Short mmCIF file of C-alpha atoms in Angstrom, two decimals:
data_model
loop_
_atom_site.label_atom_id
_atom_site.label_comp_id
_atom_site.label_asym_id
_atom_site.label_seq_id
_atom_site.Cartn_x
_atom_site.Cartn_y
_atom_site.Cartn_z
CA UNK A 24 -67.66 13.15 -27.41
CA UNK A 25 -69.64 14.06 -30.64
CA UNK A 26 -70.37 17.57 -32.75
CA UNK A 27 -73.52 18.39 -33.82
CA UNK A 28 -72.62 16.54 -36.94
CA UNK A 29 -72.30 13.68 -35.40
CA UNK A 30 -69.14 13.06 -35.70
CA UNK A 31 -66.45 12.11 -32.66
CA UNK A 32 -64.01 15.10 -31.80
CA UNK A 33 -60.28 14.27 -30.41
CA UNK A 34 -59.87 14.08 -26.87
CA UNK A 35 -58.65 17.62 -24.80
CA UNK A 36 -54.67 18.08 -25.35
CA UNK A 37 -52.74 16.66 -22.21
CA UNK A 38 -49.99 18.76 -21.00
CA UNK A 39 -46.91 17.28 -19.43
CA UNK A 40 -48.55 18.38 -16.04
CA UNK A 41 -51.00 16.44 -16.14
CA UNK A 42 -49.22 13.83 -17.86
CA UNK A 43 -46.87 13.86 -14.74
CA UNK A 44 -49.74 14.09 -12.45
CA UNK A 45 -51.52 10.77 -13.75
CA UNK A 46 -48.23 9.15 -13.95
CA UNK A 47 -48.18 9.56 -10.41
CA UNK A 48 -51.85 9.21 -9.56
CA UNK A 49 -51.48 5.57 -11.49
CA UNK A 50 -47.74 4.71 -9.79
CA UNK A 51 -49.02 5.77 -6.25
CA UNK A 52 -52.69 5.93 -6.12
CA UNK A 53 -52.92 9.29 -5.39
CA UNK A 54 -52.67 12.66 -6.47
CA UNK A 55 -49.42 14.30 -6.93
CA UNK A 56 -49.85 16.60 -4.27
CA UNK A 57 -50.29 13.71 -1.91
CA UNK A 58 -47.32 11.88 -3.42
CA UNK A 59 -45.34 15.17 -2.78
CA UNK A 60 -44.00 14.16 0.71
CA UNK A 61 -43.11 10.52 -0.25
CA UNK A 62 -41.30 11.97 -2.99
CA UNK A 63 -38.98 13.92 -1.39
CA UNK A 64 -38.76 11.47 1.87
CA UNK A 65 -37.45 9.06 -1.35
CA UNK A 66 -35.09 11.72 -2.96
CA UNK A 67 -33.87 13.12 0.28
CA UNK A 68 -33.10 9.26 1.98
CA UNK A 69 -31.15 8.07 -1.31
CA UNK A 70 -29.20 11.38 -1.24
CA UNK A 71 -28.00 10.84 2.38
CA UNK A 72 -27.73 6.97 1.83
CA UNK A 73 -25.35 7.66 -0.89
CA UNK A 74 -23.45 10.98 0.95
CA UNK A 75 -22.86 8.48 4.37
CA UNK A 76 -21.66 5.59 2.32
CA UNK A 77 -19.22 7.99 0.49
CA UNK A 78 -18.03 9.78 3.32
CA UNK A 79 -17.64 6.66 5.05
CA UNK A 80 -15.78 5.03 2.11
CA UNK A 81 -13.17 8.27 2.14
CA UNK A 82 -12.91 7.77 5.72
CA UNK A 83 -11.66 4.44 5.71
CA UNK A 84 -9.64 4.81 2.75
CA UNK A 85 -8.05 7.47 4.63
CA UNK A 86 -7.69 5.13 7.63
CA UNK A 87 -5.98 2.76 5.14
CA UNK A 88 -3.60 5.11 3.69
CA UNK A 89 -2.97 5.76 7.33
CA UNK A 90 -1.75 2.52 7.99
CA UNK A 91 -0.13 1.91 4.80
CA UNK A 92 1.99 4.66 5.35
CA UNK A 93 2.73 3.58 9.07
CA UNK A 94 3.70 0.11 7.83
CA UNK A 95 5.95 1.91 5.21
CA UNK A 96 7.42 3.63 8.12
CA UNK A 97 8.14 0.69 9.73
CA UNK A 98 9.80 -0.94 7.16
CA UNK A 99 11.92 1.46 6.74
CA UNK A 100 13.05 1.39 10.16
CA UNK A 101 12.98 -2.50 10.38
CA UNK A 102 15.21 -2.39 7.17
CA UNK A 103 17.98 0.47 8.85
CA UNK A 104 17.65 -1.61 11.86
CA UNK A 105 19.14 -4.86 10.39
CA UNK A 106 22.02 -3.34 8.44
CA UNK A 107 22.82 -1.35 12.04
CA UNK A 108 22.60 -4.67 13.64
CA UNK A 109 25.08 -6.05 10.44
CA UNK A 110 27.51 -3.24 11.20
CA UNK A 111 27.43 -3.49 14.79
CA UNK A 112 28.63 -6.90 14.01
CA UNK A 113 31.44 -5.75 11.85
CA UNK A 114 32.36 -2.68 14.31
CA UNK A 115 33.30 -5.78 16.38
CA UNK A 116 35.39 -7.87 13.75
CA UNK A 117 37.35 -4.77 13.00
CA UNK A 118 37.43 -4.12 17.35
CA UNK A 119 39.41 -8.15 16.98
CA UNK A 120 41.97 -6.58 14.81
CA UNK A 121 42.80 -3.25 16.30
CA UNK A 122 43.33 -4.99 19.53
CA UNK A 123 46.04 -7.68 18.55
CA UNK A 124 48.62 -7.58 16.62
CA UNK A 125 47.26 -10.72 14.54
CA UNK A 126 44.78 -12.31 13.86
CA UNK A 127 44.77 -16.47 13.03
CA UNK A 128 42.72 -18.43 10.64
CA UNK A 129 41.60 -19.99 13.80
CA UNK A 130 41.22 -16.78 15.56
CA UNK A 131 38.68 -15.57 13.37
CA UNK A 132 37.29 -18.65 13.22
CA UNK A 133 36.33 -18.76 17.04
CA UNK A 134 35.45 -15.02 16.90
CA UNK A 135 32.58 -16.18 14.05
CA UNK A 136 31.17 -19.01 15.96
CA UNK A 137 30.99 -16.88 18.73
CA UNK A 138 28.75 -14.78 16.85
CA UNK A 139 26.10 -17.79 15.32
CA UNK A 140 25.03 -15.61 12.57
CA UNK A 141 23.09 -18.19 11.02
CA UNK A 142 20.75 -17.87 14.01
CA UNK A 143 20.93 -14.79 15.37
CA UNK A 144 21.74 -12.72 11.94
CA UNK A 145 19.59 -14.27 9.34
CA UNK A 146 20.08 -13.36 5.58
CA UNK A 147 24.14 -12.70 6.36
CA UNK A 148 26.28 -14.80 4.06
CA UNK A 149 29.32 -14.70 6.42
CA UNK A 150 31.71 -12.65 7.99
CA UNK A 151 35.43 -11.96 6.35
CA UNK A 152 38.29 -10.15 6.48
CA UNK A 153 40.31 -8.89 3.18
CA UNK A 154 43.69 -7.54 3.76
CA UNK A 155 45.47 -4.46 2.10
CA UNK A 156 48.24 -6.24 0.33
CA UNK A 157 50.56 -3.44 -0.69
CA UNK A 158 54.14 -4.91 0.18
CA UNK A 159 54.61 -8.31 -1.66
CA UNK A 160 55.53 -9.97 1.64
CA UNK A 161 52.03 -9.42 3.29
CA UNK A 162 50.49 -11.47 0.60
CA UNK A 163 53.46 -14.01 0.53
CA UNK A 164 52.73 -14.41 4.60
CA UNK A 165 48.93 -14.80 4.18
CA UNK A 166 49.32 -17.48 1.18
CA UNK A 167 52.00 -19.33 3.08
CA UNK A 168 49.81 -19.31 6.49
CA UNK A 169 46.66 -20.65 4.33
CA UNK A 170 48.68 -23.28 2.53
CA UNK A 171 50.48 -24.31 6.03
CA UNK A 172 45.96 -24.94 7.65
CA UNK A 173 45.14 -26.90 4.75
CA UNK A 174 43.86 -24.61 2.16
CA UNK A 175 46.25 -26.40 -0.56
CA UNK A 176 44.57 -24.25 -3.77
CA UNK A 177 44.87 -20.50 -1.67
CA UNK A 178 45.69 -18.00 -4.04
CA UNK A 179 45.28 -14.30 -4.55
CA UNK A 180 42.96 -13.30 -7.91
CA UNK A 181 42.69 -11.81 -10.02
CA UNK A 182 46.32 -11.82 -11.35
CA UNK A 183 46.15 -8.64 -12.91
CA UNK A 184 44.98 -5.91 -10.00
CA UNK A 185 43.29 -2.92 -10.89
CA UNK A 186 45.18 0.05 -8.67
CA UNK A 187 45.42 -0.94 -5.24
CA UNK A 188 45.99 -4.45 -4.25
CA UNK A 189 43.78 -6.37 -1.85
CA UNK A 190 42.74 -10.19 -0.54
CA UNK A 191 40.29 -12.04 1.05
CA UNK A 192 42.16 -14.16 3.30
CA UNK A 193 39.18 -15.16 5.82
CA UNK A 194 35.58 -15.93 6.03
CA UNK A 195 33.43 -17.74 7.73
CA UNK A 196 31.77 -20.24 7.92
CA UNK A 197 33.98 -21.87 5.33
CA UNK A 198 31.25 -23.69 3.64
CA UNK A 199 30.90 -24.19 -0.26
CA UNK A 200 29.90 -20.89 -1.36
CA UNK A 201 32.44 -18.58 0.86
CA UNK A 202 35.60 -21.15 -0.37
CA UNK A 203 34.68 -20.04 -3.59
CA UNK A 204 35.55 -16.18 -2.85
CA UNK A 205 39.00 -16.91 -0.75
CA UNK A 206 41.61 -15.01 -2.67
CA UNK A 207 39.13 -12.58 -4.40
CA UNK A 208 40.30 -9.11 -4.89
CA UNK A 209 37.29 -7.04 -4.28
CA UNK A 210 38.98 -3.60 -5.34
CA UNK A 211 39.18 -4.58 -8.38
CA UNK A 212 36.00 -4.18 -9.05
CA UNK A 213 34.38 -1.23 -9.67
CA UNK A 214 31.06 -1.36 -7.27
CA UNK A 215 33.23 -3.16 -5.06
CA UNK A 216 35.79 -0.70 -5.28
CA UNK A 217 33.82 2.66 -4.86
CA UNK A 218 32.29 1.59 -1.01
CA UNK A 219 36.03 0.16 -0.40
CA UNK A 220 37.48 3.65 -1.00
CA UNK A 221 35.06 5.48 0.35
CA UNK A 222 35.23 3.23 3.96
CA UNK A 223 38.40 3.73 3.37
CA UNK A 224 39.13 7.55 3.09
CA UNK A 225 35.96 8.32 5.48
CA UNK A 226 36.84 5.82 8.58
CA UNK A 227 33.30 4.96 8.08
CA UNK A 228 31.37 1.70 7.34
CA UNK A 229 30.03 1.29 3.33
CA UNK A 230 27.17 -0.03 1.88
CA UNK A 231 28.39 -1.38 -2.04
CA UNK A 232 26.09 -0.92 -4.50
CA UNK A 233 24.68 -3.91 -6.24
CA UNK A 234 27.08 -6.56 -7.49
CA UNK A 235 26.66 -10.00 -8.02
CA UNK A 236 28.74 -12.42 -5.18
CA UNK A 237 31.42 -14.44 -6.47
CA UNK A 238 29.70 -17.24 -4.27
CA UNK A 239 26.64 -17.39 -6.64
CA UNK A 240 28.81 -20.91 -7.62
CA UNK A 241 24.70 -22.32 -8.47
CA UNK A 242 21.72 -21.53 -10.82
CA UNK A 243 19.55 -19.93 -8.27
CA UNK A 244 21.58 -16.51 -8.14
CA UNK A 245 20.56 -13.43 -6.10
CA UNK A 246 21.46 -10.02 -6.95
CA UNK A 247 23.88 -9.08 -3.33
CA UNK A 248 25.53 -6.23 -1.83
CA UNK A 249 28.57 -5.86 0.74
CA UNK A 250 29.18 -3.89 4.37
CA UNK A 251 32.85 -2.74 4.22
CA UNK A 252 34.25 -1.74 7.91
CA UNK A 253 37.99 -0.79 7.31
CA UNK A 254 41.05 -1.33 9.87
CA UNK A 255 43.78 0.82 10.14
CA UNK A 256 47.63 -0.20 11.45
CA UNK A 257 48.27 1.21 15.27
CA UNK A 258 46.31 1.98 17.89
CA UNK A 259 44.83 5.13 17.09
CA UNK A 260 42.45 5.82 14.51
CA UNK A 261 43.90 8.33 11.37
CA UNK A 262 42.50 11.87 11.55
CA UNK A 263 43.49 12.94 8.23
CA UNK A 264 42.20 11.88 4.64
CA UNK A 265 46.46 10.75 3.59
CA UNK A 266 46.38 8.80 7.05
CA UNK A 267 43.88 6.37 6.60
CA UNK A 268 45.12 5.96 2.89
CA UNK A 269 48.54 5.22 4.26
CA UNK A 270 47.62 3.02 7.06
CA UNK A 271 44.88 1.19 6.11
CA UNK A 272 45.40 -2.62 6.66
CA UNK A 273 41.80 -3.96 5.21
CA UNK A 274 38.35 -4.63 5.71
CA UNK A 275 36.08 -6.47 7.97
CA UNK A 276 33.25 -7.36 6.20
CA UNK A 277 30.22 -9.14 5.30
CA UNK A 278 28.48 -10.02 1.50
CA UNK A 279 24.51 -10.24 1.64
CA UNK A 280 22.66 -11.92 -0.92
CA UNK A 281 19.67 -9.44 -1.06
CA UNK A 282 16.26 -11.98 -1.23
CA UNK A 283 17.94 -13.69 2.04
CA UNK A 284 18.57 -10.42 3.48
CA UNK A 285 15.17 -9.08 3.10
CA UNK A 286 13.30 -12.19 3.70
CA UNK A 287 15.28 -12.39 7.11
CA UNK A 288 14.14 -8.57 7.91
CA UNK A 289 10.76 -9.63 6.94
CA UNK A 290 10.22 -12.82 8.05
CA UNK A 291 6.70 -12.37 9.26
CA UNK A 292 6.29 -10.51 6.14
CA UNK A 293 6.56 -6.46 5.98
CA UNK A 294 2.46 -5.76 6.46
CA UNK A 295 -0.58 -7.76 5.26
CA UNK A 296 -1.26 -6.20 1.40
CA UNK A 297 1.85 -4.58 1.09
CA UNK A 298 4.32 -5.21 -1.45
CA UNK A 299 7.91 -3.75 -1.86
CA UNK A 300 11.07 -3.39 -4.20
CA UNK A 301 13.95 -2.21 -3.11
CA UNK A 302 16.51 -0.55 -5.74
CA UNK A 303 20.00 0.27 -5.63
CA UNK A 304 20.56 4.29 -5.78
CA UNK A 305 17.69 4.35 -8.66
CA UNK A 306 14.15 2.99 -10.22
CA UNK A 307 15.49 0.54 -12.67
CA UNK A 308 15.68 -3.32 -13.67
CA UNK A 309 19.31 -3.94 -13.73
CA UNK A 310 19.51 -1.92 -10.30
CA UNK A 311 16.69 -3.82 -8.18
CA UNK A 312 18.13 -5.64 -4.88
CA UNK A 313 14.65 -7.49 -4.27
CA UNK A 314 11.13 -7.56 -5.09
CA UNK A 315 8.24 -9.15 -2.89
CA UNK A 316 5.67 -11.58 -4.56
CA UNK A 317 3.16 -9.24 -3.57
CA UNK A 318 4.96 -6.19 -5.51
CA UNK A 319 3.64 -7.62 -8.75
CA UNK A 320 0.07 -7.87 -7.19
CA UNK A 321 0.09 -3.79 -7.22
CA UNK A 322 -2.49 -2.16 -5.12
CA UNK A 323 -4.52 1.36 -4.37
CA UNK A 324 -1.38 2.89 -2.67
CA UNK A 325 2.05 3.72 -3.77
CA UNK A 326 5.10 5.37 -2.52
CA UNK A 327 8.85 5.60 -2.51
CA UNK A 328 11.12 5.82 0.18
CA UNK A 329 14.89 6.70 0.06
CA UNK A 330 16.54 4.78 2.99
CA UNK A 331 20.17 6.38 3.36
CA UNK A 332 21.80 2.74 4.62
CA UNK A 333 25.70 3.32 5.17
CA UNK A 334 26.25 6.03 2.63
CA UNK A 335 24.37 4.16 -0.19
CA UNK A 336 20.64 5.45 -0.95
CA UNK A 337 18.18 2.19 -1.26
CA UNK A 338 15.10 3.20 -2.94
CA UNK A 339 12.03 1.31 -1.57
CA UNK A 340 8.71 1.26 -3.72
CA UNK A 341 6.07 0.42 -1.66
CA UNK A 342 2.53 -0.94 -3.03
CA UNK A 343 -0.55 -1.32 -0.84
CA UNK A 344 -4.16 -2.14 -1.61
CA UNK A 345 -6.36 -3.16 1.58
CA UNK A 346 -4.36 -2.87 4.56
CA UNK A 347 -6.84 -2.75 7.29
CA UNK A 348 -9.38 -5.31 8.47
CA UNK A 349 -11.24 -7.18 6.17
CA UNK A 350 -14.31 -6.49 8.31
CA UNK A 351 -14.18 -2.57 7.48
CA UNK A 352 -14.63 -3.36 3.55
CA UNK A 353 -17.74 -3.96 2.94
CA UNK A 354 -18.96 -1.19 5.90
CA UNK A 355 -19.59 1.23 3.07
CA UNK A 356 -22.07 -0.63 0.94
CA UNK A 357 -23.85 -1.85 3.66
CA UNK A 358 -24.04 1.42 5.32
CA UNK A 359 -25.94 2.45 1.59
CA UNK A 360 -27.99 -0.70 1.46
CA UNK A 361 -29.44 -0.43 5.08
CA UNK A 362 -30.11 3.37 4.00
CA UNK A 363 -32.25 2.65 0.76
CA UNK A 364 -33.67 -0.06 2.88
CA UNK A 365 -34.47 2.68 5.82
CA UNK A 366 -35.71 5.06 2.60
CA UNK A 367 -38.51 2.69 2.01
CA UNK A 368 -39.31 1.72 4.83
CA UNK A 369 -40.12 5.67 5.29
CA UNK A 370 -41.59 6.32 1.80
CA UNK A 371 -43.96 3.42 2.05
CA UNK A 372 -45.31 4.71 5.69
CA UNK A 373 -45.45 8.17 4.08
CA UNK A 374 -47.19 7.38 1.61
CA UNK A 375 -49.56 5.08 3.52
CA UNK A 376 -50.28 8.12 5.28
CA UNK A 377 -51.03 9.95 2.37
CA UNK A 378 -53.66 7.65 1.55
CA UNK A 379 -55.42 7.32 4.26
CA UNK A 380 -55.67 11.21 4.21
CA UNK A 381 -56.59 11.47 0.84
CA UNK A 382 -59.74 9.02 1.20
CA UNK A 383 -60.49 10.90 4.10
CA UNK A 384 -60.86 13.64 2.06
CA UNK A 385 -62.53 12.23 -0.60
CA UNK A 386 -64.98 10.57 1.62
CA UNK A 387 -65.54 13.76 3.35
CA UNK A 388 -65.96 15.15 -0.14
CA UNK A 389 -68.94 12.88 -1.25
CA UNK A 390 -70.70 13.20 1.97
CA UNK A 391 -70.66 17.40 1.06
CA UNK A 392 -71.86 16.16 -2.53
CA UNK A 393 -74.20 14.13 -1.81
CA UNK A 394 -75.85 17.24 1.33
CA UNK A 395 -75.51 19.06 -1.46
CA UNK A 396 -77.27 17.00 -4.20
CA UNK A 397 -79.86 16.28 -1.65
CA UNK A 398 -80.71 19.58 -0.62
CA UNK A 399 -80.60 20.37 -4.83
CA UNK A 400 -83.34 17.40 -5.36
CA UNK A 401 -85.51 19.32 -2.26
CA UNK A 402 -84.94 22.53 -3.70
CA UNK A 403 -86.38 21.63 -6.62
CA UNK A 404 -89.39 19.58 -5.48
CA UNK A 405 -90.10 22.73 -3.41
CA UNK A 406 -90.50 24.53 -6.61
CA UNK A 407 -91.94 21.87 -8.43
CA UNK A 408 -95.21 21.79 -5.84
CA UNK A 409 -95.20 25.83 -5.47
CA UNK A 410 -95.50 25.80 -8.93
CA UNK A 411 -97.90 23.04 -9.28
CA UNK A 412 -99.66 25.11 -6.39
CA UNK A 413 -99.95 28.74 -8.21
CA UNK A 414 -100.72 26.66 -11.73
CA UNK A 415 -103.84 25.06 -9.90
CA UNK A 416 -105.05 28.20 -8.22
CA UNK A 417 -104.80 29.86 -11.34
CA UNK A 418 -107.30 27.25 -13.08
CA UNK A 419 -110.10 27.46 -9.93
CA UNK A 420 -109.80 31.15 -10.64
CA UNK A 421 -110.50 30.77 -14.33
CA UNK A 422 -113.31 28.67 -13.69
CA UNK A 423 -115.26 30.33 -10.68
CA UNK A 424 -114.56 33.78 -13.17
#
């Protein structure tokens, strides 16, 4: 466009209307008014694409935390299930003792066999007996006896007992590792000693706390932990507390080492993605029993559980990522995909349709225009010839006057 000097002038100032509105007449190829619906019909399908695929995410993740706790809660009852199992074993050890008035070497042996823990109670290192040796003749009769079946080197040790005296005098099967732990005082040691005394004063069986089993004789050691049962002399069991401290007459028992314990409860393994330690009493290195492989791998999910096994608390930290199906974890994102795909799929018909109706209106439009224009150009040629008309009557008249 040009002044009247000649000279160009700028173009007209564009607002950001109708910036926006030729953005969108150039993007869609029409007007922003017909763009409008496929707008929103864009807006509106991402917006519920992305809510369902959310909502759907948080509904399996609930699901999963659903079955992660569920598998938690069956560990925990797989886990007090075995040590039950353990005791009911040792319940029946101590049942050999208060019903005769001895017990051989080869009587517990048969009772043992009887028992085939190795198959039937996996992760159990054996099954012993450790006798109260508080009159010096009690240990002289046990040596003697062991000495008289063969066991040439049977001694009682350490030689310097702490407090009350006691001896492991059987336990079976008598293979490499439970030969090294004939003779062993247990009381004298202190983990050893606490679940002794407290089986002892209760009438109740006791879970140690974590020790480390004189038969780890090899490299490969496991952390372990022992079941106490205690027998008392006569037929009746002691009501009072000075009693069973009087009458006591030793132990039945059994030492665990922990990673064959727990790999026997879990021999199918606890739960697909779930990993678990489990502690002695608290959270901390020199107190952990056992810790999966998949522990380390972490996960989404984590809890602790206090398992109250025996009078000993076990703290189990469970870690869980994906439990459920693998199917279900990729539902979310394509849930979203088919969504933005359904989007558009809508958009592009919508916006077909506003097309379609706005060169129907436009055609409409310059059909009016051109009526319009045409009735104009007759309009005019009307006035054109009327005026042509009057101008030429006016001349005759000039020249007949």
């Amino acid at each position: 466009m040009f002044n009247e000097g000649g000279r160009s002038r700028p173009p007209p100032f564009q607002t950001s209307r109708s910036r926006s509105l030729s953005f969108a007449r150039t993007l869609l190829g029409v007007p922003f008014r017909y763009a409008l619906l496929p707008l929103v019909v864009v807006v509106a399908g991402t917006i519920a694409s992305t809510v369902a695929a959310h909502e759907l995410a948080r509904i399996l993740n609930e699901a999963d935390r659903a079955r992660f706790e569920y598998a938690v809660s069956q560990n925990q009852d797989a886990i007090a299930d075995r040590v039950g199992a353990y005791v009911d074993v040792l319940r029946a050890g101590a049942g050999l003792f208060a019903a005769s008035s001895e017990v051989t070497r080869t009587d517990f042996r048969e009772f043992a066999a009887q028992l085939e823990l190795s198959r039937r109670y996996p992760g159990i290192q054996g099954i012993g007996w450790s006798a109260r040796l508080h009159r010096p003749e009690i240990a002289a009769r046990y040596v003697a006896d062991a000495r008289r079946e063969g066991l040439d080197q049977f001694r009682f040790w350490p030689d310097q007992p702490v407090g009350e005296r006691h001896g492991i005098v059987y336990l079976e099967p008598l293979d490499r590792r439970n030969a090294a732990a004939l003779g062993f005082d247990m009381h004298s040691r202190p983990n050893r000693r606490e679940a002794m005394d407290r089986a002892r004063d209760t009438g109740a069986p006791a879970v140690s706390g974590q020790v480390t089993l004189v038969q780890e004789i090899d490299v490969d050691r496991q952390a372990g932990f022992l079941i106490y049962v205690p027998v008392y002399e006569g037929r009746t069991a002691p009501r009072t507390l000075e009693q069973r401290r009087e009458r006591l007459a030793g132990f039945v028992y059994a030492p665990f080492r922990a990673q064959d314990f727990f790999l026997g409860v879990f021999a199918d393994g606890p739960a697909p993605d779930v990993g678990y330690a489990v502690y002695d009493a608290q959270v901390a290195e020199d107190a952990l029993l056992f810790r999966s492989e998949r522990f380390d791998a972490g996960g989404r999910f984590e809890t602790r559980a206090v398992l109250r096994v025996e009078g000993r608390d076990w703290v189990v930290v469970y870690r869980g990522g994906r439990v459920g199906p693998a199917a279900e974890r990729g539902v979310p994102t394509i849930v979203f995909a088919f969504g933005l795909l359904a989007t558009l799929l809508l958009s592009l018909a919508s916006l077909g349709q506003a097309r379609a109706r706005y060169d129907a209106e436009e055609a409409a439009s310059e059909a009016v225009r051109e009526i319009a224009a045409r009735q104009q150009a007759e309009n005019q040629q009307k006035l054109l010839l009327d005026e042509l008309n009057h101008r030429v009557k006016n001349t005759l008249a000039t020249v007949q006057s």
